[in-house]
Amino acid sequence: LLDLDHQRFIPTPDRNTTSMSQNPLNYNIVVLHFRIERAASKMKTLHKEGAPVKVFGGGKTVAFVNIDDVPLKSINQEPSIIVKSRGIIEFEYYAKPFTHKSEMWSYCSKNAWISIKYIFHFLKYHEHYFQNLGKNRQMPQIAIPDTDNFLVPIPCPDNPEKSLAIQSEIVRVLETFTELTAELTAELTAREKQYTYFREKLLSFDEFAPPPQQRLKWKTIADLFNLGNGYTPSKSVAKFWESGQIPWFRMDDIRKNGRVLDDSMQKVSKGAVKGGKLFPANSIIIATTATIGEHALVTVPFLANQQFIILSLKEEYVRKIDIKFVFYYCFILAEWCKRNTKKSSFPSVNMEGFKRLKIPIPFYGDLENSLAEQRRIATTIEKFDRLTTSLSEGLPREIELRKKQYSHYRDLLLDFPKQDEQIS
């Protein structure tokens, strides 16, 4: 599968008398180059879950293979930095046996006083530099000299023990935050699964159950809602987009601000509104093309782009239906939308089928109990929702704070003076 092309050992530079030296990356470490002789499709054939050797095959493609599948000389068993140089330009630290294809290269330390993890964190800190460098090519790509000649600061080079201690402490601080963020993210994933389970449990109504299962009444979307299509005002008419006061929602608003929206990233003027009529507040927008099923509750009068269908309660149901209850039930509807798309170059939801989808109304005919049950379900789900999605409380807030702390300390720890600014 793989064959070692060559490896270069770069000699350690002479120590200088300054408290900080900045040397090309290829000093003190070994750069390894491999050549994959089989296509990435063959990697899938050889892939075995739990096999000991990881093969980096370009981009996000990886495989795990047995040692017998790879010439022993082609396996790197040293903790290393893998340079992903084409398309997705990034650095990855890996401490188990691995190899990679020819478009990549890797670095491992052959100097006891150089921490390869320290070098990794410094490269990650400057990852955007290499990504911007790669943009100048037809396909994003960097070359070996781009990293080989990249200057890396070595603290206290005249005192190896102190130097290694400083490098190790920088790594320890940064990885403390990284590990904490990973733990919180794992906890969030578990809570999201729990949230999905309880949401589906609370919203599971059986249309065909014998009465009086809470005296359910199933109403179609067409029964309950006025349906409208979003649109984009003409970009060629400047006045539509100048000094706008009217929210105009896109998928980017959901991605950035969540599923309950009261303001938009872009706004339009009154002249951009077709027929002078806005979609009413407390309407639901649901994507029927592209990112199908994504939806949000909009609490202000608004417009939205053509990716969305807009659901606005008919007048006779405004006081009978809790819109938050329907909003959460849209998670059930979203799964139907994903399974029922028109097959074309631009997939879209089968709208005739969508209009016939049914929504359960508990205690139908008993307005007080019906609204109370809808609100009980919506409030219970909302508590879980806040814990798993809110950036102002719950786990997402904690994760965001840890990321900010990590960035703060990373900047303090890795923002060394340049070579001409070194402290003597």
XYZ file of C-alpha atoms in Angstrom, residues 176-364:
189
model
C -6.369 21.961 29.958
C -8.824 24.218 28.164
C -8.992 21.907 25.144
C -9.810 18.898 27.346
C -12.399 20.826 29.332
C -14.082 21.969 26.121
C -14.056 18.374 24.829
C -15.663 17.145 28.079
C -18.350 19.826 27.901
C -18.975 19.038 24.225
C -19.387 15.339 25.035
C -21.793 16.260 27.823
C -23.713 18.504 25.413
C -23.958 15.662 22.883
C -25.413 13.395 25.573
C -27.887 16.085 26.637
C -28.909 16.674 23.002
C -29.725 12.975 22.623
C -31.714 13.117 25.852
C -33.496 16.255 24.647
C -34.401 14.629 21.320
C -35.746 11.565 23.134
C -37.985 13.561 25.491
C -39.103 15.919 22.738
C -40.232 13.008 20.585
C -41.833 11.335 23.602
C -43.809 14.457 24.470
C -44.881 14.983 20.866
C -45.802 11.357 20.161
C -49.518 11.254 19.552
C -51.212 8.258 17.991
C -53.622 9.321 15.274
C -55.279 5.909 15.248
C -55.511 5.341 19.015
C -58.998 4.619 20.337
C -60.759 7.581 21.915
C -60.532 9.483 24.080
C -56.687 9.704 23.927
C -56.831 13.242 25.361
C -59.670 13.865 22.866
C -57.153 14.442 20.109
C -58.113 16.183 16.911
C -55.740 16.018 13.958
C -55.682 19.077 11.719
C -53.779 19.436 8.455
C -51.298 22.219 7.888
C -53.668 23.587 5.230
C -56.487 23.651 7.831
C -54.498 25.574 10.436
C -52.253 27.889 8.460
C -52.094 30.432 5.712
C -49.050 29.436 3.664
C -46.804 32.013 2.043
C -43.624 31.895 -0.016
C -40.532 33.826 0.910
C -38.769 35.964 -1.682
C -35.721 38.141 -2.267
C -36.344 41.753 -3.290
C -34.428 42.748 -6.399
C -30.767 43.383 -5.615
C -30.576 45.694 -8.610
C -32.923 48.179 -6.934
C -30.664 49.929 -4.441
C -33.480 51.641 -2.542
C -34.853 48.244 -1.472
C -31.684 47.653 0.558
C -30.814 51.147 1.752
C -31.754 52.207 5.302
C -34.000 49.177 5.653
C -36.087 48.696 8.791
C -37.933 45.475 7.914
C -36.363 42.147 8.982
C -35.560 39.828 6.064
C -34.612 36.367 7.288
C -32.238 33.848 5.714
C -30.774 30.544 6.836
C -27.760 32.474 8.167
C -30.029 34.048 10.792
C -30.968 30.620 12.164
C -27.348 29.468 12.137
C -26.168 32.533 14.023
C -29.086 33.442 16.299
C -31.025 30.240 16.879
C -34.574 29.128 16.201
C -36.533 31.898 17.903
C -35.880 35.139 16.018
C -36.851 38.749 16.642
C -34.293 40.486 14.429
C -32.452 39.754 11.192
C -28.923 40.265 9.945
C -30.218 42.000 6.804
C -33.122 44.400 6.454
C -35.108 45.841 3.562
C -37.126 49.022 3.023
C -40.924 49.290 2.833
C -40.697 49.641 -0.934
C -39.326 46.099 -1.165
C -42.487 44.553 0.314
C -44.742 42.947 -2.290
C -48.245 44.345 -1.962
C -47.124 46.212 1.141
C -47.934 43.155 3.271
C -45.545 41.576 5.776
C -45.780 38.086 7.197
C -47.304 38.408 10.684
C -45.430 38.009 13.949
C -45.491 34.543 15.533
C -45.180 32.775 12.213
C -42.987 29.757 11.508
C -40.486 29.670 8.671
C -39.453 26.237 7.424
C -36.895 25.495 4.702
C -38.305 23.475 1.818
C -35.151 23.610 -0.343
C -31.403 23.231 0.329
C -31.162 22.749 4.134
C -34.586 21.111 4.169
C -36.495 21.017 7.454
C -34.571 23.764 9.249
C -37.117 26.056 10.856
C -37.604 28.950 13.246
C -40.301 30.890 15.059
C -40.299 34.588 14.112
C -41.819 36.863 16.746
C -41.951 40.123 14.730
C -43.567 41.124 11.388
C -41.064 40.187 8.662
C -40.030 38.956 5.241
C -37.936 35.876 4.447
C -36.095 34.616 1.396
C -37.331 32.027 -1.084
C -35.776 29.092 0.749
C -38.636 29.257 3.248
C -42.335 28.527 3.289
C -44.093 30.645 5.921
C -46.793 29.211 8.210
C -49.106 31.840 9.735
C -52.053 30.726 11.859
C -55.465 31.420 10.359
C -57.497 33.932 12.310
C -59.892 31.323 13.748
C -56.986 29.385 15.296
C -54.883 32.228 16.710
C -56.516 31.883 20.146
C -56.825 28.086 20.017
C -53.279 27.087 19.133
C -50.084 27.768 21.093
C -47.576 28.621 18.390
C -44.631 27.357 20.488
C -46.312 23.918 20.597
C -46.562 23.885 16.791
C -43.002 25.192 16.502
C -41.686 22.190 18.442
C -43.941 19.824 16.511
C -42.181 21.111 13.399
C -39.196 18.950 14.402
C -41.449 15.976 13.615
C -42.599 17.595 10.366
C -38.977 18.346 9.424
C -38.129 14.643 9.377
C -41.026 14.035 6.972
C -39.745 16.866 4.756
C -36.274 15.296 4.557
C -37.792 11.986 3.469
C -40.190 13.478 0.927
C -38.277 15.607 -1.530
C -38.699 15.916 -5.270
C -35.679 14.341 -6.932
C -34.062 16.916 -9.187
C -30.855 18.905 -9.532
C -32.283 21.166 -6.821
C -34.242 18.994 -4.340
C -37.355 20.506 -2.783
C -40.168 19.322 -0.535
C -43.316 17.802 -2.036
C -45.595 20.727 -1.131
C -48.883 18.965 -1.862
C -47.959 16.266 0.614
C -46.673 18.886 3.049
C -50.008 20.698 3.132
C -51.741 17.427 4.033
C -49.481 16.726 7.024
C -51.450 16.576 10.269
C -50.800 18.251 13.613
C -52.432 16.888 16.813
C -54.531 19.229 18.953
C -54.970 17.799 22.485
C -58.315 18.209 24.310
C -59.854 19.590 21.150
